[in-house]
Short mmCIF file of C-alpha atoms in Angstrom, two decimals:
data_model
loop_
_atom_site.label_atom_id
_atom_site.label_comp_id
_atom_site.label_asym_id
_atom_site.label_seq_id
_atom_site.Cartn_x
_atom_site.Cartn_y
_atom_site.Cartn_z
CA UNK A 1479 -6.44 24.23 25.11
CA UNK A 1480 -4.91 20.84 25.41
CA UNK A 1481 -5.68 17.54 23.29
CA UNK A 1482 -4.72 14.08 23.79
CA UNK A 1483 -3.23 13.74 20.50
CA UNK A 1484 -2.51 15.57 16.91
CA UNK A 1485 -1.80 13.55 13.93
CA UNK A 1486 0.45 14.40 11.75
CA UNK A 1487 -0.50 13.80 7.88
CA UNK A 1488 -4.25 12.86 6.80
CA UNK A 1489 -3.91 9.90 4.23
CA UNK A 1490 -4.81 6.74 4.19
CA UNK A 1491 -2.68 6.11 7.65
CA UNK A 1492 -3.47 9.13 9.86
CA UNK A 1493 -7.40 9.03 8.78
CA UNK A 1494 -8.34 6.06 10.09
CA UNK A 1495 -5.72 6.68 13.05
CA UNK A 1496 -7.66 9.88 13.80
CA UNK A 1497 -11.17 8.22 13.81
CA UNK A 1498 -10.21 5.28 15.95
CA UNK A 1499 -8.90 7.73 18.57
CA UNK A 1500 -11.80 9.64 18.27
CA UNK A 1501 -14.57 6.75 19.31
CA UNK A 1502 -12.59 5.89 22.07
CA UNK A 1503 -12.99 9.46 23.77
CA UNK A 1504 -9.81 11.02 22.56
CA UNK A 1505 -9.53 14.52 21.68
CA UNK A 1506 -8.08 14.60 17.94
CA UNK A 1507 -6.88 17.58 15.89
CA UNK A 1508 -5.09 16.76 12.40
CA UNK A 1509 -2.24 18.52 10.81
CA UNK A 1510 -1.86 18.18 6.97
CA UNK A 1511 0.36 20.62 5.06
CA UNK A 1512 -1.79 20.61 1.89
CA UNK A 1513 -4.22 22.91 2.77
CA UNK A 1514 -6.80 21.83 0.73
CA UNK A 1515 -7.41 18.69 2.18
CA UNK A 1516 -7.69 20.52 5.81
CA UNK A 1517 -10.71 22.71 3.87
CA UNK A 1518 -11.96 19.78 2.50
CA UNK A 1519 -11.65 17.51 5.82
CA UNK A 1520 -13.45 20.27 7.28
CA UNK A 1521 -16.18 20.31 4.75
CA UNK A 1522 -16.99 16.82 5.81
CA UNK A 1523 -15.06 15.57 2.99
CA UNK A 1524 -13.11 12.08 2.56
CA UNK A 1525 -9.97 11.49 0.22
CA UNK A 1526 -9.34 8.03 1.09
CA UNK A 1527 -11.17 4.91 0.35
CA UNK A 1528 -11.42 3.38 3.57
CA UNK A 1529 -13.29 6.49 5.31
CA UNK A 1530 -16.30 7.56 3.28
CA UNK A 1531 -18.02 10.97 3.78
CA UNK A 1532 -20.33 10.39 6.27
CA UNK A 1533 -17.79 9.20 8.65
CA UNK A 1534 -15.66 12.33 8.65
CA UNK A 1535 -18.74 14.14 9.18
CA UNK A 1536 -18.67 11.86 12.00
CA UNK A 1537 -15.65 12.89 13.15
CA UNK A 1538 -16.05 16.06 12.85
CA UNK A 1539 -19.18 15.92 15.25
CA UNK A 1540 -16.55 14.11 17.69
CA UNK A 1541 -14.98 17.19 17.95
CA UNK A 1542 -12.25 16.65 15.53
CA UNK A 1543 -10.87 19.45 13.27
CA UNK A 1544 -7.84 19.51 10.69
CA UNK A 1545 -5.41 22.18 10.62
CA UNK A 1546 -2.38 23.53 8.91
CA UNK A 1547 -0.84 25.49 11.11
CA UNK A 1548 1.99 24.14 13.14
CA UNK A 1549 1.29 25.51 16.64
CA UNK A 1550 -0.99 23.09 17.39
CA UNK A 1551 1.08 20.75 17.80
CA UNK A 1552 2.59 22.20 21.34
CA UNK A 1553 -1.32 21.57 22.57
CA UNK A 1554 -0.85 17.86 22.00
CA UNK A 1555 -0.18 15.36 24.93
CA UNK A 1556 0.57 12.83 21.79
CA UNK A 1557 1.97 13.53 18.47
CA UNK A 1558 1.93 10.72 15.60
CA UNK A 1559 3.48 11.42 12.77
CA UNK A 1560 2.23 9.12 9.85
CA UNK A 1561 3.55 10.84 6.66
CA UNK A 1562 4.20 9.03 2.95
CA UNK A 1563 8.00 7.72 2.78
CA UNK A 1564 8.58 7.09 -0.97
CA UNK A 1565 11.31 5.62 -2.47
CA UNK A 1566 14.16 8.25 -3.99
CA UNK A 1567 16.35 7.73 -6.78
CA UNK A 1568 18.92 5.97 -5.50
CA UNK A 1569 16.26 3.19 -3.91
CA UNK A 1570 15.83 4.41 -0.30
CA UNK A 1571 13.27 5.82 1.10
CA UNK A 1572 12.61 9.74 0.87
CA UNK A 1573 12.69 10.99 3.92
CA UNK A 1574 12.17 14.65 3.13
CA UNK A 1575 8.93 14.46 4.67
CA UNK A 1576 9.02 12.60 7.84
CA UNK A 1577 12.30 15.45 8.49
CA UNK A 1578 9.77 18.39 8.01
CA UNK A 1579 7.18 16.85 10.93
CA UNK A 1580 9.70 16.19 13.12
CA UNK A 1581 11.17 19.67 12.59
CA UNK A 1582 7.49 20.61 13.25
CA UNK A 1583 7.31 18.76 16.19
CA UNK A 1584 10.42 19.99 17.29
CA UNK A 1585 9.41 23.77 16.84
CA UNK A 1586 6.43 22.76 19.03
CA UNK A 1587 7.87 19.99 21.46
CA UNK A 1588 7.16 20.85 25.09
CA UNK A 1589 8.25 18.27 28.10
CA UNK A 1590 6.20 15.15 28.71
CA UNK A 1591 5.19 14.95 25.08
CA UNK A 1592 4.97 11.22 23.46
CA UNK A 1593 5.90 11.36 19.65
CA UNK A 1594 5.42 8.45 17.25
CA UNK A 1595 6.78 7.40 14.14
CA UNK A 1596 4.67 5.37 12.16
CA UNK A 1597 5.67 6.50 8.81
CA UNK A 1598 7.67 3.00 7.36
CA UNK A 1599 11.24 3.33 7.18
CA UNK A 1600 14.79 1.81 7.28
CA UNK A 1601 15.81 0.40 10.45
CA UNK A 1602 17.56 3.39 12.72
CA UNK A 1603 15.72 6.32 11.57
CA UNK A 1604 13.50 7.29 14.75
CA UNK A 1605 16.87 6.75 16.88
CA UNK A 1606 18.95 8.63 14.26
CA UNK A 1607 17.15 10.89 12.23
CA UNK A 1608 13.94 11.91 13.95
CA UNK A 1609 15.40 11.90 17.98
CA UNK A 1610 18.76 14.10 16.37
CA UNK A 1611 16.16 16.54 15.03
CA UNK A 1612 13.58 16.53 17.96
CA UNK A 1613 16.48 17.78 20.67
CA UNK A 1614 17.34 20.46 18.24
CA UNK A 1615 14.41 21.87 20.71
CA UNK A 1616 16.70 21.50 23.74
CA UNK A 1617 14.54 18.57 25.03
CA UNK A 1618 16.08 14.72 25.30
CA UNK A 1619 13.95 11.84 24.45
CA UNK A 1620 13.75 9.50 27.52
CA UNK A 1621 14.10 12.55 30.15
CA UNK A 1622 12.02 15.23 28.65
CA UNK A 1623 9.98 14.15 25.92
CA UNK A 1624 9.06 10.48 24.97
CA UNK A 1625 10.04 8.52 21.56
CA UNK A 1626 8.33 5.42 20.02
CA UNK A 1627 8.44 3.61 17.04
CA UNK A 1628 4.77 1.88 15.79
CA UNK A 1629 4.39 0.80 12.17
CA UNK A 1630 1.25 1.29 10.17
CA UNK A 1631 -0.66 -1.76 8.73
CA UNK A 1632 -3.33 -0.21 6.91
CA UNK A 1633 -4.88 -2.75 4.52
CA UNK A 1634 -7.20 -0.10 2.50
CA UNK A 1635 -10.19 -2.13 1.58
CA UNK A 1636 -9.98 -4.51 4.13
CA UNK A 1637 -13.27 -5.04 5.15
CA UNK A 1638 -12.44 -6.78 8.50
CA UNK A 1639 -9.43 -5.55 9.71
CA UNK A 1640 -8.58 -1.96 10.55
CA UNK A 1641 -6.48 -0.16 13.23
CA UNK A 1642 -9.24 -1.26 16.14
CA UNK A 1643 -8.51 -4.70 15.76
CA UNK A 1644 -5.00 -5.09 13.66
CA UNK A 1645 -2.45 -5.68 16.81
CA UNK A 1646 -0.45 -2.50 16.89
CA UNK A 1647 3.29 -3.19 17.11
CA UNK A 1648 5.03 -0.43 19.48
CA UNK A 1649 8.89 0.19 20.14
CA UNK A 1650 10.59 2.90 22.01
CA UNK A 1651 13.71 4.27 22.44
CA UNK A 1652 13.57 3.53 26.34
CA UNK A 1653 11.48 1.22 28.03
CA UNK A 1654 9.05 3.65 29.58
CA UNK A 1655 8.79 5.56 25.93
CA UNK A 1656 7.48 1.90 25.02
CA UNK A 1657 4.77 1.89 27.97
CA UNK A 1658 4.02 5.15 27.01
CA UNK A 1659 3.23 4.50 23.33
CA UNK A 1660 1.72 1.32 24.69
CA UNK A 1661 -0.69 2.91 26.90
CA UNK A 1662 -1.67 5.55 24.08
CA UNK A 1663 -2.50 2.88 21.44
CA UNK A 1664 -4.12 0.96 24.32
CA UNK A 1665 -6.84 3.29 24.62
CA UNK A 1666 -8.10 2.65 20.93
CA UNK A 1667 -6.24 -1.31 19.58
CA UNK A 1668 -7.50 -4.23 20.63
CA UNK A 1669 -3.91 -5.62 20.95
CA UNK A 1670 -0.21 -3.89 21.59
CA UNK A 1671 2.81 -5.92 20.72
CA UNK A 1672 5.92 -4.68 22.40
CA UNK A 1673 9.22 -5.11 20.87
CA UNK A 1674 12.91 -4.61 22.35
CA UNK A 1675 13.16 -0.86 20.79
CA UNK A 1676 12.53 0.98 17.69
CA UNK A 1677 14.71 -0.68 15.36
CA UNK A 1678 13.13 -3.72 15.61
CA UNK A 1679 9.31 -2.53 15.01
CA UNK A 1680 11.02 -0.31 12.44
CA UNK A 1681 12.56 -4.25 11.08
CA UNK A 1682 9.17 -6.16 11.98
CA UNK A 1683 6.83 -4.27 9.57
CA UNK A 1684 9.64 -4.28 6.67
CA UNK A 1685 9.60 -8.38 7.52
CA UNK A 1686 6.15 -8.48 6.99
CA UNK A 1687 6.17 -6.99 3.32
CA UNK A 1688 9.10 -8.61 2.31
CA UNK A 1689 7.64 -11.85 2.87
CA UNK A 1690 4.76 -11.33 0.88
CA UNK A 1691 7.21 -9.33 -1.59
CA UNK A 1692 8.99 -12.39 -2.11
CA UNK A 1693 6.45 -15.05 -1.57
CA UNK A 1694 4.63 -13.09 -4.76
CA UNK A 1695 7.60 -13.19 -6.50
CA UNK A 1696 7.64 -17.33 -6.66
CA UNK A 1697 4.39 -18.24 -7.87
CA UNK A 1698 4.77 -15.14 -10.23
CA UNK A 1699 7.70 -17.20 -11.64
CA UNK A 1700 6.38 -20.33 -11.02
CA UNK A 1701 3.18 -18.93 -13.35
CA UNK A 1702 5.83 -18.29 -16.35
CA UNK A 1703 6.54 -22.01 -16.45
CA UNK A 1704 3.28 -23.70 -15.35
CA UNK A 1705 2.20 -21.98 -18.62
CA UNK A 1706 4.98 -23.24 -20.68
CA UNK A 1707 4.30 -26.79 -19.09
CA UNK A 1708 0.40 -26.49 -19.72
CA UNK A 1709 0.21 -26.92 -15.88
CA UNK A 1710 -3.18 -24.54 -14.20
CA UNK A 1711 -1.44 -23.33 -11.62
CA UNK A 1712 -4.19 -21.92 -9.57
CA UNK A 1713 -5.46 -25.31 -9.52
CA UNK A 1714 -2.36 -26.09 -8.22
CA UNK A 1715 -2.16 -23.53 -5.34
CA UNK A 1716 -5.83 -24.57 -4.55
CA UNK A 1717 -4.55 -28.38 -3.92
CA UNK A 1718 -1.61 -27.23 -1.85
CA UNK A 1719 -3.72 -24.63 0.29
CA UNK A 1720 -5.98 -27.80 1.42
CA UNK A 1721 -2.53 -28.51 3.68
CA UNK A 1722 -3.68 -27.36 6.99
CA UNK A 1723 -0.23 -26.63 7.99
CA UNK A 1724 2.86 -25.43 6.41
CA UNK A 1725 2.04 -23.22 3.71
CA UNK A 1726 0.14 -20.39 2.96
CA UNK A 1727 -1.15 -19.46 -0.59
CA UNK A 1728 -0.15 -16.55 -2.38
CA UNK A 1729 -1.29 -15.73 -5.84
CA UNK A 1730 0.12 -14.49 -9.00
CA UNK A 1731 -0.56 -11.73 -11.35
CA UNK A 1732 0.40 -8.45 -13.73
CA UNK A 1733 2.41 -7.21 -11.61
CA UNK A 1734 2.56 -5.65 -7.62
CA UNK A 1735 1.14 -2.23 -6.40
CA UNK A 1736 0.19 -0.06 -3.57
CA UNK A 1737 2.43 1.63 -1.32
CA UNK A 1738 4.10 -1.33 0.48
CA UNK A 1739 4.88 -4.05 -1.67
CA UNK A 1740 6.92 -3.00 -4.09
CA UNK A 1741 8.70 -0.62 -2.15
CA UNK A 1742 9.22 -1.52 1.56
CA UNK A 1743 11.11 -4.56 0.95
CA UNK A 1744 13.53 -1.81 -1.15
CA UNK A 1745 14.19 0.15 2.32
CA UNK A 1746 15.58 -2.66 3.79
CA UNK A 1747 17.77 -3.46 0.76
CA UNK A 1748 19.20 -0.28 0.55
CA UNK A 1749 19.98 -0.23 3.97
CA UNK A 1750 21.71 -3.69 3.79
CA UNK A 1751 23.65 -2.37 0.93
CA UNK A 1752 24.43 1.05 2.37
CA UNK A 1753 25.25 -0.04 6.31
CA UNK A 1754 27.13 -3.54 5.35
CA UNK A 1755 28.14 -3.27 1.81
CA UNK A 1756 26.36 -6.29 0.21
CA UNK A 1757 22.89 -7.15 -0.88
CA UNK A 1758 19.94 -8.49 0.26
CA UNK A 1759 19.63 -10.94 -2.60
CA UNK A 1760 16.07 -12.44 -1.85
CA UNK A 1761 14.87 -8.98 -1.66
CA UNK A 1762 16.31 -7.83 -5.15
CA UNK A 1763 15.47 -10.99 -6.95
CA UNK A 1764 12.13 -10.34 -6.04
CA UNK A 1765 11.54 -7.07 -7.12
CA UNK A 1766 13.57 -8.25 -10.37
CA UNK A 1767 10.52 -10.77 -11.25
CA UNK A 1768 7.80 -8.87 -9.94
CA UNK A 1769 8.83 -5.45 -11.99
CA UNK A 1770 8.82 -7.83 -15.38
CA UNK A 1771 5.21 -9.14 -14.43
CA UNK A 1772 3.64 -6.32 -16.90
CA UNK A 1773 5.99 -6.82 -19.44
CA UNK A 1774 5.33 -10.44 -19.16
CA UNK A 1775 1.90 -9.78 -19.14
CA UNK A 1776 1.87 -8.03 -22.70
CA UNK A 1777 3.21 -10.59 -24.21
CA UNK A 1778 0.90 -12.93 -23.12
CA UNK A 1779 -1.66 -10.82 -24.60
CA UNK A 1780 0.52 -10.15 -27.84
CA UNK A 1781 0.50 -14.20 -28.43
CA UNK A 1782 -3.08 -14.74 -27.57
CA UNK A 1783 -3.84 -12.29 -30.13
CA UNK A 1784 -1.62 -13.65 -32.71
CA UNK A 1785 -2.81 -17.31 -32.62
CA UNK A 1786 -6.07 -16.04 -33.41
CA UNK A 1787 -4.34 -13.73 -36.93
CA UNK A 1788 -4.13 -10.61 -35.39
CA UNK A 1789 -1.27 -8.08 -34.95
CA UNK A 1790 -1.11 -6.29 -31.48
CA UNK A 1791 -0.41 -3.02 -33.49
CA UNK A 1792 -3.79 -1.51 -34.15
CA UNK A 1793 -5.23 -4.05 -31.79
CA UNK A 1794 -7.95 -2.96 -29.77
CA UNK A 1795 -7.37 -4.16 -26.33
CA UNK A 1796 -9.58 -3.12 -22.82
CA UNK A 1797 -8.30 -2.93 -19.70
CA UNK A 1798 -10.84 -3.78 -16.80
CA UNK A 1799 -9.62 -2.56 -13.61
CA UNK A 1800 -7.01 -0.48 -12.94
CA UNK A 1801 -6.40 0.31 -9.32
CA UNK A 1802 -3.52 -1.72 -7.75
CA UNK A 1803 -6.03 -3.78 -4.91
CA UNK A 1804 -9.89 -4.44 -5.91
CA UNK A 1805 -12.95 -2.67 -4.62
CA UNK A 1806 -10.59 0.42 -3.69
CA UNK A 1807 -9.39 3.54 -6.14
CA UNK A 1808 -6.13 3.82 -4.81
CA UNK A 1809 -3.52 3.71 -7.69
CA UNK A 1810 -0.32 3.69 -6.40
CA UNK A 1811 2.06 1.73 -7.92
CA UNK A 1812 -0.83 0.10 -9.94
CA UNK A 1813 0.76 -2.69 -12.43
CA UNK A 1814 -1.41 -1.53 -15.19
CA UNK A 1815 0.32 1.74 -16.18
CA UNK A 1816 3.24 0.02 -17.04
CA UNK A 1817 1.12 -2.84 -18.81
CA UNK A 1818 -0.87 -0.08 -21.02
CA UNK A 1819 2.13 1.71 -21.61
CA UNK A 1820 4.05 -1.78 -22.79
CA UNK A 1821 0.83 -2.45 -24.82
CA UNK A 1822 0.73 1.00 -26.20
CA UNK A 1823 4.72 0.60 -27.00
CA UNK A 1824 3.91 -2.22 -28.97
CA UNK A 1825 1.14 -0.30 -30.78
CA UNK A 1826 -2.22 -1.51 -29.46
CA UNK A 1827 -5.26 0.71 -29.22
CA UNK A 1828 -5.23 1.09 -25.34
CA UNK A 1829 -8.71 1.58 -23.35
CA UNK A 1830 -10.00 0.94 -19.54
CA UNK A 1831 -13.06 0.21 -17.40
CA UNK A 1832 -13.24 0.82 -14.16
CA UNK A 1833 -16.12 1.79 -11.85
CA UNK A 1834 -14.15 3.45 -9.62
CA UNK A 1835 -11.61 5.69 -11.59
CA UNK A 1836 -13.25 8.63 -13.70
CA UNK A 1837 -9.75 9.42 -15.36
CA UNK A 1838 -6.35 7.09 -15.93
CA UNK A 1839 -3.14 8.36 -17.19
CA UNK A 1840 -0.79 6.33 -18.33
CA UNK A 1841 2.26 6.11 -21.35
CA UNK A 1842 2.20 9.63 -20.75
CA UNK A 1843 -1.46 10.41 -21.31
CA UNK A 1844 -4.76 10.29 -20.74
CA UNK A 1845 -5.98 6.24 -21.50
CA UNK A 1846 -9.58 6.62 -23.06
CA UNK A 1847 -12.26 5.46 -20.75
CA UNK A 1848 -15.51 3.44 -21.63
CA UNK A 1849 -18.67 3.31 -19.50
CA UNK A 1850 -20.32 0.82 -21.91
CA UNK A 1851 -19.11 -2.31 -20.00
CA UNK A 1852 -20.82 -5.36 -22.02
CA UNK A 1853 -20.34 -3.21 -25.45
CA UNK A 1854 -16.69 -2.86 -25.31
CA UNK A 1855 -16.00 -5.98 -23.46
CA UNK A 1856 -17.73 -7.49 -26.61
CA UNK A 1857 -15.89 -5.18 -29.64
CA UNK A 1858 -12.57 -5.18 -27.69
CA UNK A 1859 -9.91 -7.93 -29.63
CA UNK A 1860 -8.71 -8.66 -26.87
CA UNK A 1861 -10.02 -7.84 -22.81
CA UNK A 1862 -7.23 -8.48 -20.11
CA UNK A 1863 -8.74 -8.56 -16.59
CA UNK A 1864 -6.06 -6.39 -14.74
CA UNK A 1865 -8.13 -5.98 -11.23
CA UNK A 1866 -11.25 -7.78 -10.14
CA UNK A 1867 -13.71 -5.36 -8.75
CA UNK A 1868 -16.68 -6.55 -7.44
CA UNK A 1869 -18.86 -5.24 -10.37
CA UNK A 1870 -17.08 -8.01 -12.21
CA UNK A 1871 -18.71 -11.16 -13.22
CA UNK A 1872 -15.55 -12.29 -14.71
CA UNK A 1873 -17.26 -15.72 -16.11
CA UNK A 1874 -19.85 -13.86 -17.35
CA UNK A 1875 -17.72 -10.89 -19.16
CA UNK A 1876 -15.21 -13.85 -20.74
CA UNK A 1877 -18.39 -15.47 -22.30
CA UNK A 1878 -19.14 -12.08 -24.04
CA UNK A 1879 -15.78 -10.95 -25.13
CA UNK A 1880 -14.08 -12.41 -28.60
CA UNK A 1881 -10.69 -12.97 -26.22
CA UNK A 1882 -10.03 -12.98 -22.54
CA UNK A 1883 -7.09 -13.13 -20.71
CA UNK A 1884 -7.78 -13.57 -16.85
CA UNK A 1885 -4.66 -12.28 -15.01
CA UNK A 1886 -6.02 -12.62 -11.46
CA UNK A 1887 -7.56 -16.03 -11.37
CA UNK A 1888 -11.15 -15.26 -11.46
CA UNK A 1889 -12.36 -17.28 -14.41
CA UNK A 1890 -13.51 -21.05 -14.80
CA UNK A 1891 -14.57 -21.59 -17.75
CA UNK A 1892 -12.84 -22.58 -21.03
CA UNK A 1893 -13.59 -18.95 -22.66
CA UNK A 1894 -10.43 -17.10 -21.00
CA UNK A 1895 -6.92 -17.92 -21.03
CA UNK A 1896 -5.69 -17.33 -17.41
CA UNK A 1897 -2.07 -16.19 -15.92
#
């Protein structure tokens, strides 16, 4: 039996790929090699923040099913592959996975199949990598099979943008593999943006996070010496954002997290350095200031605590929020494990709140969790406000605590200190 499309990996990207596809009439099956998210997808269980339980059982009324076996692939008119690309050790991105779908793919490829790459990358690897691997099957891409290109931009816990109406960038490696793709994503996105091939919606969605990468990266700097200066720089990024044109604010804090920040803008770094042989400066100079943000951070806290007579060693100090975005549970790349393990280093009595996160490991082990908000917030030396959840009334929790250090601008008062 035949089925418009199969989606390749069931995280945070192919999830919400799947459901979209699925209210606009599409057939769906999903293909995950960890088979216990297939059993629990197929339970009616969610593992990602943006889809909650009821909508997979949803889905699954929509006909959809998950699956770990391979062969189900060759059913599929389309074939997305949207699997994690983390960085390796020498600052690339690991591509182990995105070469065992396409082999997949290829073990499975039969003619007139579309496959997409959405998985974020270097520039060149659907033309070099995944096409290379895909004719392994004896098939060409642009006579027998078609190839695309078509980032993600998942925002998870955007509550008003998702992949209906985010515009969905697609590139092929010929121009009907782009009308293809175009047509597919049509059926589901509000908006397709064509580009001249993959490379450049491979470069496009690295563009996008290395401008925020580096646009963080300045008022993170610029926060080091509006403190020195006594200058409240939120207050100053609140007077420049009243310029209706020209600039648009970005905010400082401990640190950068999730998947794309403070790695995307590496792939294209390494891939400058690699292919041409010199760097990408504005690239590594941010990454340079936002990977000290947590260090940075401690001290802040290590100075607040010793103006008021206290030594950060045997300090008590409570972490509130520890996910890397707010309202979401997603950790990756959080900036508060290497905050609590720089404030553990330095010898302070590390806890955590956090509504959303029943266990946090960080410094190498488990961080002791409280579920008495107001009771530690008030016994706590010192309470840093690492992520704003919406359970937060920050003004409210800095009035109760004996010291509060604000590091995501949500404060007013005079009771907290701020970035």
């Amino acid at each position: 039996m035949s089925v418009d499309v199969v989606v390749i990996g069931l995280g945070y990207v192919g999830l919400p790929l799947a459901q979209q596809a699925l209210r606009a009439g599409l057939s769906v099956v999903g293909f995950d090699i960890n088979t216990a998210v297939v059993d629990a997808l197929n339970g009616g269980i969610s593992h990602v923040d943006d889809l909650s339980d009821g909508d997979v059982a949803e889905m699954l009324q929509c006909g959809f099913r998950a699956t770990a076996d391979e062969t189900e692939i060759g059913a599929a008119a389309t074939t997305v592959i949207s699997v994690p690309t983390p960085l390796s050790e020498d600052g690339g991105p690991d591509l182990e996975a995105v070469k065992a779908a396409a082999g997949s793919v290829a073990r499975n490829l039969r003619h007139g199949m579309l496959v997409v790459l959405e998985s974020t990358t270097y520039p060149g690897t659907t033309d070099e990598l995944v096409r290379p691997i895909l004719e392994k099957s004896g098939l060409l891409a642009g006579v027998d099979f078609f190839l695309a290109f078509s980032p993600e931009r998942i925002d998870p816990g955007n509550e008003h943008y998702g992949t209906h109406n985010t515009p969905k960038v697609v590139g092929g490696d010929t121009a009907e593999s782009t009308e293809r793709a175009a047509a597919f994503y049509g059926r589901f996105v509000e908006t397709i943006v064509r580009t001249k091939g993959t490379r450049e919606a491979e470069t496009a969605k690295l563009l996008e996070n290395t401008y925020r990468h580096i646009n963080v990266a300045l008022v993170n700097e610029m926060a080091r010496f509006c403190h020195e200066l006594s200058i409240d720089l939120w207050d100053v990024i609140n007077a420049a954002s009243t310029k209706p044109f020209g600039f648009q604010a970005f905010y400082p804090g401990p640190g950068v997290g999730g998947h794309c920040i403070p790695i995307d803008p590496n792939y294209l770094s390494h891939n400058v350095r690699a292919r041409l042989g010199y760097p990408f400066r504005f690239v590594e100079l941010a990454q340079e200031i936002n990977a000290t943000m947590p260090t940075y951070v401690a001290s802040r806290a290590q100075n607040i605590l010793n103006d008021a007579g206290i030594a950060i060693n045997g300090a008590t100090v409570l972490l509130l929020g520890v996910t890397y975005k707010p309202n979401i549970a997603d950790q990756r790349e959080s900036p508060a494990v290497p905050l609590a393990r720089r404030l553990t280093a330095l010898g302070a009595k590390v806890s955590y709140h956090d509504p959303r996160i029943e266990r946090w490991t960080a410094a190498g082990f488990d961080i002791p969790k409280t579920d008495d908000l107001e009771g530690a917030v008030a016994s706590a030396d010192l309470v840093i406000l690492v992520q704003n959840h919406r359970e937060y009334d920050a003004n409210r929790l800095a009035a109760m605590a004996k010291r509060f250090f604000d590091t995501r601008g949500a404060t007013s008062g005079e009771e907290s200190q701020r970035l």
